[in-house]
PDB file of C-alpha atoms in Angstrom:
ATOM      1  CA  MET D   1     -13.714   0.364   6.883  1.00 48.00           C
ATOM      2  CA  LEU D   2     -11.733   0.135   3.649  1.00 50.00           C
ATOM      3  CA  THR D   3     -13.526   0.354   0.326  1.00 55.00           C
ATOM      4  CA  THR D   4     -12.987  -2.333  -2.340  1.00 77.00           C
ATOM      5  CA  THR D   5      -9.845  -0.541  -3.510  1.00 79.00           C
ATOM      6  CA  THR D   6      -8.160   2.389  -1.846  1.00 91.00           C
ATOM      7  CA  THR D   7      -4.839   4.127  -1.376  1.00 95.00           C
ATOM      8  CA  LYS D   8      -3.658   5.466   1.964  1.00 96.00           C
ATOM      9  CA  VAL D   9      -0.560   6.489   3.865  1.00 97.00           C
ATOM     10  CA  LEU D  10       0.613   3.432   5.764  1.00 97.00           C
ATOM     11  CA  GLU D  11       0.943   3.547   9.532  1.00 95.00           C
ATOM     12  CA  PRO D  12       3.643   1.899  11.678  1.00 94.00           C
ATOM     13  CA  GLY D  13       1.290  -0.963  12.573  1.00 94.00           C
ATOM     14  CA  GLU D  14       1.173  -2.004   8.921  1.00 97.00           C
ATOM     15  CA  LEU D  15       4.918  -2.728   8.777  1.00 98.00           C
ATOM     16  CA  ASP D  16       4.616  -6.509   8.483  1.00 97.00           C
ATOM     17  CA  ALA D  17       2.182  -6.227   5.585  1.00 98.00           C
ATOM     18  CA  ALA D  18       4.484  -3.750   3.819  1.00 98.00           C
ATOM     19  CA  LEU D  19       7.504  -6.018   4.300  1.00 98.00           C
ATOM     20  CA  ALA D  20       5.526  -8.933   2.839  1.00 98.00           C
ATOM     21  CA  VAL D  21       4.893  -6.907  -0.325  1.00 98.00           C
ATOM     22  CA  LEU D  22       8.549  -5.888  -0.566  1.00 98.00           C
ATOM     23  CA  ASP D  23       9.629  -9.494  -0.123  1.00 98.00           C
ATOM     24  CA  ARG D  24       7.871 -10.537  -3.332  1.00 97.00           C
ATOM     25  CA  ASP D  25      10.836  -9.246  -5.304  1.00 98.00           C
ATOM     26  CA  PRO D  26      13.810  -8.702  -2.987  1.00 97.00           C
ATOM     27  CA  VAL D  27      16.133  -7.661  -5.828  1.00 97.00           C
ATOM     28  CA  ALA D  28      13.983  -5.058  -7.578  1.00 97.00           C
ATOM     29  CA  ASN D  29      12.663  -3.757  -4.250  1.00 98.00           C
ATOM     30  CA  ALA D  30      16.018  -3.607  -2.450  1.00 97.00           C
ATOM     31  CA  PHE D  31      16.152   0.207  -2.265  1.00 96.00           C
ATOM     32  CA  VAL D  32      12.777   0.605  -0.599  1.00 98.00           C
ATOM     33  CA  ALA D  33      13.087  -2.567   1.498  1.00 98.00           C
ATOM     34  CA  ALA D  34      16.421  -1.421   2.944  1.00 97.00           C
ATOM     35  CA  ARG D  35      14.926   1.885   4.054  1.00 96.00           C
ATOM     36  CA  VAL D  36      11.843   0.291   5.555  1.00 98.00           C
ATOM     37  CA  GLN D  37      13.817  -2.350   7.442  1.00 96.00           C
ATOM     38  CA  VAL D  38      15.918   0.366   9.073  1.00 95.00           C
ATOM     39  CA  ALA D  39      13.331   3.104   9.580  1.00 96.00           C
ATOM     40  CA  GLY D  40       9.962   1.380   9.666  1.00 97.00           C
ATOM     41  CA  LEU D  41       7.013   3.343   8.292  1.00 97.00           C
ATOM     42  CA  ASP D  42       7.300   6.513  10.368  1.00 95.00           C
ATOM     43  CA  PRO D  43       7.554   9.293   7.738  1.00 95.00           C
ATOM     44  CA  TRP D  44      10.099  11.299   9.710  1.00 94.00           C
ATOM     45  CA  ARG D  45      12.516   8.380  10.047  1.00 94.00           C
ATOM     46  CA  LEU D  46      11.732   6.988   6.594  1.00 95.00           C
ATOM     47  CA  GLY D  47      12.369  10.288   4.852  1.00 93.00           C
ATOM     48  CA  GLY D  48       8.978  10.219   3.172  1.00 96.00           C
ATOM     49  CA  GLU D  49       5.564   8.593   3.194  1.00 97.00           C
ATOM     50  CA  MET D  50       4.794   5.016   2.244  1.00 98.00           C
ATOM     51  CA  TRP D  51       1.576   4.803   0.289  1.00 98.00           C
ATOM     52  CA  GLY D  52      -0.316   1.552   0.173  1.00 98.00           C
ATOM     53  CA  TRP D  53      -2.878   0.313  -2.330  1.00 98.00           C
ATOM     54  CA  TYR D  54      -5.454  -2.041  -0.895  1.00 97.00           C
ATOM     55  CA  SER D  55      -7.734  -4.410  -2.768  1.00 94.00           C
ATOM     56  CA  GLU D  56     -10.530  -6.143  -0.844  1.00 91.00           C
ATOM     57  CA  GLY D  57      -8.829  -5.168   2.406  1.00 91.00           C
ATOM     58  CA  ARG D  58      -5.464  -6.669   1.456  1.00 95.00           C
ATOM     59  CA  LEU D  59      -2.319  -4.596   0.941  1.00 97.00           C
ATOM     60  CA  GLU D  60      -1.178  -5.367  -2.606  1.00 97.00           C
ATOM     61  CA  SER D  61       1.126  -2.536  -3.700  1.00 98.00           C
ATOM     62  CA  LEU D  62       3.317   0.233  -2.300  1.00 98.00           C
ATOM     63  CA  CYS D  63       4.715   3.552  -3.417  1.00 98.00           C
ATOM     64  CA  TYR D  64       7.558   5.261  -1.584  1.00 98.00           C
ATOM     65  CA  ALA D  65       7.082   9.031  -1.736  1.00 98.00           C
ATOM     66  CA  GLY D  66      10.218  10.794  -0.563  1.00 96.00           C
ATOM     67  CA  ALA D  67      13.142  12.293  -2.430  1.00 93.00           C
ATOM     68  CA  ASN D  68      12.244   9.673  -5.039  1.00 96.00           C
ATOM     69  CA  LEU D  69       8.828   8.410  -6.044  1.00 98.00           C
ATOM     70  CA  VAL D  70       9.120   4.607  -6.305  1.00 98.00           C
ATOM     71  CA  PRO D  71       6.259   2.246  -7.234  1.00 98.00           C
ATOM     72  CA  VAL D  72       6.553  -1.232  -5.705  1.00 98.00           C
ATOM     73  CA  CYS D  73       4.745  -4.325  -7.020  1.00 98.00           C
ATOM     74  CA  ALA D  74       2.234  -1.964  -8.608  1.00 98.00           C
ATOM     75  CA  GLY D  75      -0.231  -3.114 -11.245  1.00 97.00           C
ATOM     76  CA  PRO D  76      -2.139  -0.713 -13.521  1.00 97.00           C
ATOM     77  CA  GLU D  77      -4.955   0.016 -11.059  1.00 97.00           C
ATOM     78  CA  ALA D  78      -2.542   0.608  -8.186  1.00 98.00           C
ATOM     79  CA  VAL D  79      -0.462   2.939 -10.367  1.00 98.00           C
ATOM     80  CA  ARG D  80      -3.568   4.971 -11.156  1.00 98.00           C
ATOM     81  CA  GLY D  81      -4.316   5.268  -7.455  1.00 97.00           C
ATOM     82  CA  PHE D  82      -0.755   6.379  -6.685  1.00 98.00           C
ATOM     83  CA  ALA D  83      -0.817   8.879  -9.574  1.00 98.00           C
ATOM     84  CA  ASP D  84      -4.019  10.431  -8.241  1.00 97.00           C
ATOM     85  CA  ARG D  85      -2.485  10.852  -4.791  1.00 97.00           C
ATOM     86  CA  ALA D  86       0.761  12.235  -6.260  1.00 98.00           C
ATOM     87  CA  ARG D  87      -1.125  14.799  -8.362  1.00 97.00           C
ATOM     88  CA  ARG D  88      -3.067  16.000  -5.331  1.00 95.00           C
ATOM     89  CA  ALA D  89       0.105  16.287  -3.223  1.00 94.00           C
ATOM     90  CA  GLY D  90       2.133  18.045  -5.927  1.00 95.00           C
ATOM     91  CA  ARG D  91       5.658  17.145  -6.932  1.00 97.00           C
ATOM     92  CA  ARG D  92       8.063  16.969  -4.009  1.00 94.00           C
ATOM     93  CA  CYS D  93      10.531  14.436  -5.414  1.00 96.00           C
ATOM     94  CA  SER D  94      13.625  14.891  -7.571  1.00 93.00           C
ATOM     95  CA  SER D  95      12.976  11.722  -9.554  1.00 96.00           C
ATOM     96  CA  ILE D  96      10.578   8.885 -10.277  1.00 98.00           C
ATOM     97  CA  VAL D  97      12.363   5.542 -10.430  1.00 98.00           C
ATOM     98  CA  GLY D  98      11.357   1.911 -10.418  1.00 98.00           C
ATOM     99  CA  PRO D  99      10.545  -1.086 -12.597  1.00 98.00           C
ATOM    100  CA  ALA D 100      10.107   0.141 -16.161  1.00 98.00           C
ATOM    101  CA  GLY D 101       6.486  -0.865 -16.758  1.00 98.00           C
ATOM    102  CA  PRO D 102       4.824   0.682 -13.687  1.00 98.00           C
ATOM    103  CA  THR D 103       7.147   3.696 -13.771  1.00 98.00           C
ATOM    104  CA  ALA D 104       6.299   4.407 -17.416  1.00 98.00           C
ATOM    105  CA  GLN D 105       2.577   4.261 -16.629  1.00 98.00           C
ATOM    106  CA  LEU D 106       3.017   6.444 -13.552  1.00 98.00           C
ATOM    107  CA  TRP D 107       4.915   9.054 -15.553  1.00 98.00           C
ATOM    108  CA  SER D 108       2.345   9.039 -18.367  1.00 98.00           C
ATOM    109  CA  LEU D 109      -0.330   9.916 -15.801  1.00 98.00           C
ATOM    110  CA  LEU D 110       1.764  12.559 -14.029  1.00 98.00           C
ATOM    111  CA  GLU D 111       3.493  14.206 -16.975  1.00 98.00           C
ATOM    112  CA  PRO D 112       0.572  16.519 -17.875  1.00 97.00           C
ATOM    113  CA  SER D 113       0.764  18.145 -14.416  1.00 96.00           C
ATOM    114  CA  TRP D 114       4.370  17.436 -13.399  1.00 97.00           C
ATOM    115  CA  GLY D 115       6.167  17.743 -16.722  1.00 90.00           C
ATOM    116  CA  PRO D 116       8.314  18.411 -18.468  1.00 96.00           C
ATOM    117  CA  ALA D 117      11.068  16.258 -16.984  1.00 96.00           C
ATOM    118  CA  ARG D 118      14.701  17.255 -17.264  1.00 95.00           C
ATOM    119  CA  GLU D 119      15.487  13.787 -18.605  1.00 96.00           C
ATOM    120  CA  VAL D 120      13.695  10.461 -19.054  1.00 97.00           C
ATOM    121  CA  ARG D 121      15.722   7.248 -19.069  1.00 97.00           C
ATOM    122  CA  SER D 122      13.076   4.802 -20.184  1.00 97.00           C
ATOM    123  CA  HIS D 123      15.111   1.580 -20.248  1.00 97.00           C
ATOM    124  CA  GLN D 124      17.832   0.867 -17.698  1.00 98.00           C
ATOM    125  CA  PRO D 125      18.691  -2.837 -17.637  1.00 98.00           C
ATOM    126  CA  LEU D 126      18.604  -4.405 -14.174  1.00 98.00           C
ATOM    127  CA  MET D 127      21.590  -6.732 -13.898  1.00 98.00           C
ATOM    128  CA  VAL D 128      21.918  -9.444 -11.261  1.00 98.00           C
ATOM    129  CA  THR D 129      24.386 -12.080 -10.088  1.00 98.00           C
ATOM    130  CA  SER D 130      24.748 -14.468  -7.177  1.00 98.00           C
ATOM    131  CA  ALA D 131      28.139 -15.871  -8.198  1.00 96.00           C
ATOM    132  CA  LEU D 132      31.652 -14.656  -7.582  1.00 93.00           C
ATOM    133  CA  PRO D 133      33.507 -13.563 -10.734  1.00 91.00           C
ATOM    134  CA  ALA D 134      34.743 -16.588 -12.675  1.00 90.00           C
ATOM    135  CA  GLU D 135      36.755 -14.956 -15.443  1.00 90.00           C
ATOM    136  CA  VAL D 136      37.867 -11.612 -13.992  1.00 96.00           C
ATOM    137  CA  ALA D 137      40.326 -11.508 -11.113  1.00 96.00           C
ATOM    138  CA  PRO D 138      39.368  -8.957  -8.425  1.00 97.00           C
ATOM    139  CA  ASP D 139      41.604  -5.903  -8.172  1.00 98.00           C
ATOM    140  CA  PRO D 140      43.664  -6.429  -4.996  1.00 98.00           C
ATOM    141  CA  LEU D 141      44.060  -2.649  -4.641  1.00 98.00           C
ATOM    142  CA  VAL D 142      40.314  -2.021  -4.246  1.00 98.00           C
ATOM    143  CA  ARG D 143      39.502  -1.704  -0.550  1.00 98.00           C
ATOM    144  CA  ARG D 144      37.047  -0.219   1.883  1.00 98.00           C
ATOM    145  CA  ILE D 145      37.308   3.524   2.380  1.00 98.00           C
ATOM    146  CA  ARG D 146      38.087   4.505   5.976  1.00 96.00           C
ATOM    147  CA  LYS D 147      36.223   7.138   7.959  1.00 95.00           C
ATOM    148  CA  ASP D 148      39.269   9.434   7.863  1.00 95.00           C
ATOM    149  CA  GLU D 149      39.302   9.342   4.043  1.00 96.00           C
ATOM    150  CA  MET D 150      36.107  11.283   3.352  1.00 95.00           C
ATOM    151  CA  ASP D 151      38.117  14.140   1.855  1.00 94.00           C
ATOM    152  CA  ILE D 152      39.687  11.675  -0.590  1.00 96.00           C
ATOM    153  CA  VAL D 153      36.514   9.941  -1.753  1.00 97.00           C
ATOM    154  CA  MET D 154      34.116  12.921  -1.842  1.00 96.00           C
ATOM    155  CA  PRO D 155      35.568  14.596  -4.983  1.00 96.00           C
ATOM    156  CA  ALA D 156      35.191  11.307  -6.862  1.00 97.00           C
ATOM    157  CA  CYS D 157      31.616  10.889  -5.608  1.00 97.00           C
ATOM    158  CA  VAL D 158      30.688  14.420  -6.682  1.00 96.00           C
ATOM    159  CA  ALA D 159      32.308  13.901 -10.101  1.00 96.00           C
ATOM    160  CA  MET D 160      30.436  10.634 -10.619  1.00 96.00           C
ATOM    161  CA  PHE D 161      27.080  12.078  -9.575  1.00 95.00           C
ATOM    162  CA  THR D 162      27.483  15.165 -11.750  1.00 95.00           C
ATOM    163  CA  GLU D 163      28.509  13.094 -14.765  1.00 93.00           C
ATOM    164  CA  GLU D 164      25.718  10.564 -14.284  1.00 92.00           C
ATOM    165  CA  VAL D 165      22.795  12.769 -13.252  1.00 90.00           C
ATOM    166  CA  GLY D 166      23.718  16.001 -15.018  1.00 89.00           C
ATOM    167  CA  VAL D 167      23.575  18.260 -11.965  1.00 91.00           C
ATOM    168  CA  SER D 168      25.909  18.661  -8.999  1.00 93.00           C
ATOM    169  CA  PRO D 169      24.879  17.042  -5.703  1.00 92.00           C
ATOM    170  CA  LEU D 170      26.300  20.141  -4.012  1.00 90.00           C
ATOM    171  CA  ALA D 171      23.518  22.366  -5.364  1.00 83.00           C
ATOM    172  CA  GLY D 172      20.663  23.444  -3.134  1.00 77.00           C
ATOM    173  CA  ASP D 173      21.784  22.663   0.405  1.00 83.00           C
ATOM    174  CA  GLY D 174      25.482  22.889  -0.414  1.00 81.00           C
ATOM    175  CA  GLY D 175      25.746  19.122  -0.515  1.00 83.00           C
ATOM    176  CA  LEU D 176      24.951  18.477   3.149  1.00 91.00           C
ATOM    177  CA  LEU D 177      22.508  15.632   2.480  1.00 89.00           C
ATOM    178  CA  TYR D 178      24.745  14.074  -0.161  1.00 92.00           C
ATOM    179  CA  GLN D 179      27.807  14.220   2.048  1.00 93.00           C
ATOM    180  CA  ALA D 180      25.817  12.706   4.909  1.00 93.00           C
ATOM    181  CA  ARG D 181      24.765   9.815   2.677  1.00 93.00           C
ATOM    182  CA  ILE D 182      28.344   9.142   1.559  1.00 96.00           C
ATOM    183  CA  ALA D 183      29.512   9.318   5.177  1.00 96.00           C
ATOM    184  CA  GLU D 184      26.798   6.815   6.095  1.00 95.00           C
ATOM    185  CA  LEU D 185      28.063   4.363   3.468  1.00 97.00           C
ATOM    186  CA  VAL D 186      31.681   4.844   4.517  1.00 97.00           C
ATOM    187  CA  THR D 187      30.777   4.260   8.166  1.00 96.00           C
ATOM    188  CA  ALA D 188      28.851   1.107   7.209  1.00 96.00           C
ATOM    189  CA  GLY D 189      31.885  -0.224   5.327  1.00 96.00           C
ATOM    190  CA  ARG D 190      30.087  -0.113   1.975  1.00 97.00           C
ATOM    191  CA  SER D 191      32.265   2.422   0.130  1.00 98.00           C
ATOM    192  CA  PHE D 192      35.104   0.955  -1.951  1.00 98.00           C
ATOM    193  CA  ALA D 193      37.876   2.466  -4.017  1.00 98.00           C
ATOM    194  CA  ARG D 194      41.288   2.060  -5.558  1.00 98.00           C
ATOM    195  CA  VAL D 195      43.414   4.940  -4.356  1.00 98.00           C
ATOM    196  CA  GLU D 196      46.692   5.893  -6.029  1.00 97.00           C
ATOM    197  CA  ASP D 197      48.861   8.754  -4.748  1.00 95.00           C
ATOM    198  CA  GLY D 198      46.008  10.047  -2.624  1.00 94.00           C
ATOM    199  CA  LYS D 199      43.538  10.078  -5.531  1.00 96.00           C
ATOM    200  CA  VAL D 200      40.576   7.807  -6.231  1.00 98.00           C
ATOM    201  CA  VAL D 201      40.953   6.171  -9.648  1.00 98.00           C
ATOM    202  CA  PHE D 202      38.055   3.691  -9.270  1.00 98.00           C
ATOM    203  CA  LYS D 203      35.152   3.667  -6.841  1.00 98.00           C
ATOM    204  CA  ALA D 204      31.775   2.104  -6.176  1.00 98.00           C
ATOM    205  CA  GLU D 205      29.399   1.715  -3.267  1.00 98.00           C
ATOM    206  CA  ILE D 206      27.005  -0.928  -2.046  1.00 98.00           C
ATOM    207  CA  GLY D 207      23.988   1.305  -1.599  1.00 96.00           C
ATOM    208  CA  ALA D 208      20.781  -0.472  -0.636  1.00 96.00           C
ATOM    209  CA  ALA D 209      21.362  -3.659   1.339  1.00 97.00           C
ATOM    210  CA  THR D 210      19.070  -6.244   2.932  1.00 97.00           C
ATOM    211  CA  ALA D 211      19.692  -9.792   4.075  1.00 97.00           C
ATOM    212  CA  LYS D 212      18.474 -11.049   0.689  1.00 98.00           C
ATOM    213  CA  ALA D 213      19.915  -8.611  -1.857  1.00 98.00           C
ATOM    214  CA  CYS D 214      22.120  -5.579  -2.253  1.00 98.00           C
ATOM    215  CA  GLN D 215      22.532  -2.961  -4.965  1.00 98.00           C
ATOM    216  CA  ILE D 216      25.861  -1.678  -6.243  1.00 98.00           C
ATOM    217  CA  GLN D 217      25.882   1.976  -7.274  1.00 97.00           C
ATOM    218  CA  GLY D 218      28.142   4.911  -8.069  1.00 96.00           C
ATOM    219  CA  VAL D 219      30.574   2.973 -10.250  1.00 97.00           C
ATOM    220  CA  TRP D 220      33.160   5.421 -11.568  1.00 97.00           C
ATOM    221  CA  VAL D 221      36.643   5.488 -13.076  1.00 97.00           C
ATOM    222  CA  ALA D 222      38.673   8.691 -13.198  1.00 97.00           C
ATOM    223  CA  PRO D 223      38.602   9.937 -16.823  1.00 96.00           C
ATOM    224  CA  GLU D 224      42.362   9.732 -17.317  1.00 96.00           C
ATOM    225  CA  TYR D 225      42.339   6.066 -16.207  1.00 96.00           C
ATOM    226  CA  ARG D 226      39.535   4.870 -18.469  1.00 94.00           C
ATOM    227  CA  GLY D 227      40.195   2.222 -21.087  1.00 92.00           C
ATOM    228  CA  ARG D 228      42.583   0.268 -18.859  1.00 94.00           C
ATOM    229  CA  GLY D 229      40.122  -2.332 -17.576  1.00 93.00           C
ATOM    230  CA  LEU D 230      39.935  -0.871 -14.073  1.00 96.00           C
ATOM    231  CA  SER D 231      36.145  -0.995 -14.064  1.00 95.00           C
ATOM    232  CA  GLU D 232      36.086  -4.762 -14.622  1.00 97.00           C
ATOM    233  CA  ILE D 233      38.648  -5.758 -12.009  1.00 98.00           C
ATOM    234  CA  GLY D 234      37.298  -3.095  -9.665  1.00 98.00           C
ATOM    235  CA  MET D 235      33.741  -4.371 -10.000  1.00 97.00           C
ATOM    236  CA  ALA D 236      34.978  -7.928  -9.488  1.00 98.00           C
ATOM    237  CA  ALA D 237      36.498  -6.788  -6.186  1.00 98.00           C
ATOM    238  CA  VAL D 238      33.356  -4.949  -5.060  1.00 98.00           C
ATOM    239  CA  LEU D 239      31.212  -7.925  -6.055  1.00 97.00           C
ATOM    240  CA  GLN D 240      33.415 -10.164  -3.950  1.00 96.00           C
ATOM    241  CA  PHE D 241      32.866  -7.909  -0.923  1.00 97.00           C
ATOM    242  CA  ALA D 242      29.129  -7.741  -1.642  1.00 98.00           C
ATOM    243  CA  LEU D 243      28.491 -11.474  -1.922  1.00 98.00           C
ATOM    244  CA  LYS D 244      30.773 -12.502   0.930  1.00 96.00           C
ATOM    245  CA  ASP D 245      29.887  -9.784   3.438  1.00 96.00           C
ATOM    246  CA  VAL D 246      26.502  -8.291   2.588  1.00 97.00           C
ATOM    247  CA  ALA D 247      23.940 -10.413   0.711  1.00 98.00           C
ATOM    248  CA  PRO D 248      23.666 -13.539  -1.463  1.00 98.00           C
ATOM    249  CA  VAL D 249      22.519 -11.570  -4.511  1.00 98.00           C
ATOM    250  CA  ALA D 250      23.975  -8.367  -5.957  1.00 98.00           C
ATOM    251  CA  SER D 251      22.319  -6.125  -8.513  1.00 98.00           C
ATOM    252  CA  LEU D 252      22.748  -2.832 -10.303  1.00 98.00           C
ATOM    253  CA  TYR D 253      20.974  -0.929 -13.023  1.00 96.00           C
ATOM    254  CA  VAL D 254      22.668   0.833 -15.892  1.00 97.00           C
ATOM    255  CA  ASN D 255      21.694   3.150 -18.734  1.00 96.00           C
ATOM    256  CA  ASP D 256      20.922   1.149 -21.863  1.00 95.00           C
ATOM    257  CA  TYR D 257      23.124   3.394 -24.008  1.00 94.00           C
ATOM    258  CA  ASN D 258      26.176   2.718 -21.823  1.00 94.00           C
ATOM    259  CA  HIS D 259      27.312  -0.279 -23.867  1.00 94.00           C
ATOM    260  CA  THR D 260      30.833  -0.212 -22.413  1.00 92.00           C
ATOM    261  CA  ALA D 261      29.578  -0.525 -18.835  1.00 94.00           C
ATOM    262  CA  ARG D 262      27.034  -3.203 -19.731  1.00 96.00           C
ATOM    263  CA  ALA D 263      29.732  -5.281 -21.422  1.00 95.00           C
ATOM    264  CA  ALA D 264      32.045  -4.883 -18.423  1.00 94.00           C
ATOM    265  CA  TYR D 265      29.324  -5.980 -16.009  1.00 96.00           C
ATOM    266  CA  ARG D 266      28.538  -9.014 -18.159  1.00 96.00           C
ATOM    267  CA  ARG D 267      32.195 -10.036 -18.122  1.00 96.00           C
ATOM    268  CA  VAL D 268      32.161  -9.858 -14.332  1.00 97.00           C
ATOM    269  CA  GLY D 269      29.136 -12.187 -14.297  1.00 96.00           C
ATOM    270  CA  PHE D 270      26.061  -9.962 -14.187  1.00 97.00           C
ATOM    271  CA  GLU D 271      23.061 -10.949 -16.298  1.00 97.00           C
ATOM    272  CA  GLU D 272      20.098  -8.801 -17.295  1.00 97.00           C
ATOM    273  CA  ALA D 273      16.982  -9.681 -15.308  1.00 96.00           C
ATOM    274  CA  GLY D 274      14.561  -6.849 -16.057  1.00 96.00           C
ATOM    275  CA  ALA D 275      14.641  -3.098 -16.509  1.00 98.00           C
ATOM    276  CA  PHE D 276      14.224   0.068 -14.501  1.00 98.00           C
ATOM    277  CA  MET D 277      13.149   3.525 -15.635  1.00 98.00           C
ATOM    278  CA  SER D 278      14.135   6.912 -14.231  1.00 98.00           C
ATOM    279  CA  VAL D 279      12.461  10.281 -14.677  1.00 98.00           C
ATOM    280  CA  LEU D 280      14.750  13.124 -13.550  1.00 96.00           C
ATOM    281  CA  PHE D 281      13.514  16.617 -12.637  1.00 95.00           C
TER     282      PHE D 281
END
């Protein structure tokens, strides 16, 4: 019998209730929803536990606890419950990421025992669009990466990750998990690039994807090609693929200090619709 409020690890039989929570905000919850729709709630397949916060016997909030710690539709009381469970379990994640308000509260409760963080990005605008680019023509040279082109796209992916996150994705396990994730996206037809003379000069991926929303990630232009507008026409091309082939709404989140990228995304048609926060360890 559940108490008035409680947190627990969800079981496979609670999948429908979890999906109902995720469906309250398909855009903000796309990352977690995509994983749950594919893997269910089995921790081994999901790559982590799904914690649920119940109030009066009703599932109200979630928290994905895997490589990332991600609060979902979590109010202040739910965040406190998730923080208590996270403190008891100890830090196993490489980041905390999610909507800015709940993530900030979660970090304030965990920082005394989990801190210090390597970096805190407290305001990352969430940008959304459901319309094809009106003012920027898609780059006709941006295309899907083929399965036999992993050796071409991987150096660009590693360079982007290292530049964005501050550490190499090849550290630790030698990059096996990261390479597997990129291969998964390539196989799914969600890795895109402009390739010139065997080298990637622009790339991006459609990471999380559900029937209602998808999230563009890993946007990168080779340093020697920056300042030529490739990011705008490249993003217009990726957005075209996303809206026509994947989902009716596309989103991304970007560091608030990256004014150049934010301006480029706005020109392609993205509008700010909230904010995320990331705590990196």
